[in-house]
Amino acid sequence: MALQSSGVAFRKILSHFPEELSLAFAYGSGVYRQAGPSSDQKNAMLDFVFTVDDPVAWHSKNLKKNWNHYSFLKVLGSKFITTVQNNYGAGVYYNPLILCDGRLIKYGVISTRILIEDLLNWNNLYIAGRLHKPASLAVTQEFTGFSL
């Protein structure tokens, strides 16, 4: 079960990022109640994935808005960050341990093309695997330019 008022909280957090998202979803224990003795749900990290059609342009805008979110790679620019994102690991670039609106979040950025390929072909199942569990859609746009 999703935590109460999560939609409002998600929209408020998303307002801190460039608007060009084709899809954004939140997942994990910060979004859904977890069984077990531990959980202080109010303080659990919120995990997001942002899907973007043009990662270079999106990272460029996000660097202007949120320079402090990035590791040292920020000094190499959005093209380099996108090269790392697309060519190493699972095609996603994460900015972890970000304080946003009083909540600790992490967010990954993936290109729309790579997400669709992973969903269709299970290339590495990293992001597709996140969607095997409950996820809360925060932003959706119509995918264009792709034949499924």
Short mmCIF file of C-alpha atoms in Angstrom, two decimals:
data_model
loop_
_atom_site.label_atom_id
_atom_site.label_comp_id
_atom_site.label_asym_id
_atom_site.label_seq_id
_atom_site.Cartn_x
_atom_site.Cartn_y
_atom_site.Cartn_z
CA MET A 1 0.00 0.00 0.00
CA ALA A 2 1.41 3.39 -1.01
CA LEU A 3 1.98 5.86 1.77
CA GLN A 4 -0.66 8.55 2.23
CA SER A 5 -0.24 11.82 0.33
CA SER A 6 2.67 10.40 -1.64
CA GLY A 7 1.37 11.95 -4.88
CA VAL A 8 1.54 15.46 -3.46
CA ALA A 9 5.01 14.85 -2.01
CA PHE A 10 6.23 13.40 -5.31
CA ARG A 11 4.99 16.38 -7.33
CA LYS A 12 6.63 18.78 -4.90
CA ILE A 13 9.95 16.94 -5.19
CA LEU A 14 9.69 16.70 -8.99
CA SER A 15 9.24 20.48 -9.18
CA HIS A 16 12.96 20.77 -8.32
CA PHE A 17 13.99 19.06 -11.57
CA PRO A 18 13.81 19.91 -15.28
CA GLU A 19 10.34 19.21 -16.63
CA GLU A 20 11.37 17.15 -19.65
CA LEU A 21 10.54 13.76 -18.14
CA SER A 22 8.81 11.15 -20.27
CA LEU A 23 8.27 9.00 -17.17
CA ALA A 24 9.09 9.24 -13.49
CA PHE A 25 8.37 6.59 -10.93
CA ALA A 26 9.11 6.03 -7.27
CA TYR A 27 9.73 2.63 -5.73
CA GLY A 28 10.92 0.95 -2.58
CA SER A 29 10.32 1.23 1.14
CA GLY A 30 10.04 5.02 1.08
CA VAL A 31 6.93 4.66 -1.08
CA TYR A 32 5.36 1.38 0.03
CA ARG A 33 4.97 0.11 3.55
CA GLN A 34 7.31 -2.76 4.28
CA ALA A 35 6.65 -5.57 6.70
CA GLY A 36 9.10 -5.89 9.52
CA PRO A 37 10.05 -4.46 12.87
CA SER A 38 12.25 -1.59 11.71
CA SER A 39 10.51 0.79 9.63
CA ASP A 40 10.35 4.43 10.25
CA GLN A 41 8.57 5.03 6.94
CA LYS A 42 8.56 8.81 7.31
CA ASN A 43 12.35 8.89 7.20
CA ALA A 44 12.94 6.18 4.60
CA MET A 45 14.80 7.30 1.50
CA LEU A 46 12.61 7.96 -1.53
CA ASP A 47 13.91 6.22 -4.66
CA PHE A 48 13.07 7.66 -8.08
CA VAL A 49 13.82 6.83 -11.69
CA PHE A 50 13.52 9.64 -14.25
CA THR A 51 13.17 8.66 -17.90
CA VAL A 52 14.25 11.30 -20.40
CA ASP A 53 14.23 11.47 -24.19
CA ASP A 54 17.44 13.54 -24.39
CA PRO A 55 19.79 12.77 -21.49
CA VAL A 56 22.44 15.31 -22.55
CA ALA A 57 19.92 18.18 -22.58
CA TRP A 58 18.27 16.98 -19.36
CA HIS A 59 21.56 16.67 -17.45
CA SER A 60 22.62 20.07 -18.78
CA LYS A 61 19.47 21.68 -17.35
CA ASN A 62 19.72 19.69 -14.13
CA LEU A 63 23.34 20.71 -13.64
CA LYS A 64 22.20 24.34 -13.77
CA LYS A 65 19.41 23.71 -11.25
CA ASN A 66 21.04 21.10 -9.03
CA TRP A 67 24.84 21.33 -9.40
CA ASN A 68 25.33 19.98 -5.89
CA HIS A 69 23.51 16.71 -6.68
CA TYR A 70 26.33 15.45 -8.90
CA SER A 71 29.64 13.83 -8.09
CA PHE A 72 32.92 15.20 -9.45
CA LEU A 73 31.73 14.19 -12.94
CA LYS A 74 29.76 17.44 -13.03
CA VAL A 75 32.92 19.33 -13.98
CA LEU A 76 33.17 17.21 -17.14
CA GLY A 77 29.69 18.24 -18.27
CA SER A 78 26.43 16.69 -19.38
CA LYS A 79 27.86 14.90 -22.45
CA PHE A 80 30.38 13.05 -20.30
CA ILE A 81 27.77 12.19 -17.66
CA THR A 82 25.52 10.81 -20.41
CA THR A 83 28.41 8.78 -21.84
CA VAL A 84 28.94 7.22 -18.42
CA GLN A 85 25.18 6.70 -18.05
CA ASN A 86 24.74 4.99 -21.42
CA ASN A 87 27.95 2.97 -21.68
CA TYR A 88 28.72 1.68 -18.20
CA GLY A 89 26.51 -0.45 -16.02
CA ALA A 90 22.80 -0.64 -16.69
CA GLY A 91 22.27 2.59 -18.64
CA VAL A 92 21.21 4.60 -15.60
CA TYR A 93 23.04 7.39 -13.76
CA TYR A 94 22.20 7.75 -10.06
CA ASN A 95 22.52 10.80 -7.84
CA PRO A 96 22.22 9.39 -4.29
CA LEU A 97 21.77 10.91 -0.85
CA ILE A 98 20.10 14.15 -1.96
CA LEU A 99 18.17 16.21 0.58
CA CYS A 100 15.06 17.53 -1.16
CA ASP A 101 12.11 19.15 0.64
CA GLY A 102 13.28 17.68 3.92
CA ARG A 103 13.41 14.13 2.52
CA LEU A 104 16.42 12.06 1.60
CA ILE A 105 16.10 10.89 -2.00
CA LYS A 106 18.11 9.22 -4.70
CA TYR A 107 17.27 9.41 -8.35
CA GLY A 108 18.42 7.60 -11.42
CA VAL A 109 18.25 9.01 -14.93
CA ILE A 110 17.79 6.69 -17.91
CA SER A 111 17.08 7.39 -21.55
CA THR A 112 13.62 6.50 -22.79
CA ARG A 113 15.16 4.33 -25.53
CA ILE A 114 17.26 2.28 -23.08
CA LEU A 115 14.31 1.84 -20.69
CA ILE A 116 12.05 0.58 -23.49
CA GLU A 117 14.76 -1.80 -24.72
CA ASP A 118 15.20 -3.17 -21.20
CA LEU A 119 11.44 -3.57 -20.72
CA LEU A 120 11.06 -5.38 -24.04
CA ASN A 121 14.25 -7.45 -24.12
CA TRP A 122 15.42 -7.61 -20.50
CA ASN A 123 18.88 -6.49 -21.60
CA ASN A 124 20.08 -6.23 -18.02
CA LEU A 125 16.85 -6.21 -15.96
CA TYR A 126 18.15 -3.42 -13.73
CA ILE A 127 15.35 -0.89 -14.20
CA ALA A 128 12.90 -3.46 -15.58
CA GLY A 129 13.57 -5.41 -12.39
CA ARG A 130 12.59 -2.39 -10.30
CA LEU A 131 9.22 -2.59 -12.02
CA HIS A 132 8.71 -6.22 -10.99
CA LYS A 133 7.72 -4.82 -7.60
CA PRO A 134 5.17 -2.10 -6.89
CA ALA A 135 6.08 1.32 -8.27
CA SER A 136 4.22 4.61 -8.13
CA LEU A 137 4.05 6.56 -11.37
CA ALA A 138 4.75 10.21 -10.71
CA VAL A 139 4.92 11.56 -14.30
CA THR A 140 3.89 10.02 -17.59
CA GLN A 141 4.07 11.45 -21.09
CA GLU A 142 3.23 9.78 -24.36
CA PHE A 143 6.24 7.97 -25.77
CA THR A 144 6.91 9.21 -29.29
CA GLY A 145 9.24 8.03 -31.99
CA PHE A 146 9.33 4.41 -30.86
CA SER A 147 7.66 1.41 -32.41
CA LEU A 148 6.87 -1.25 -29.87
#
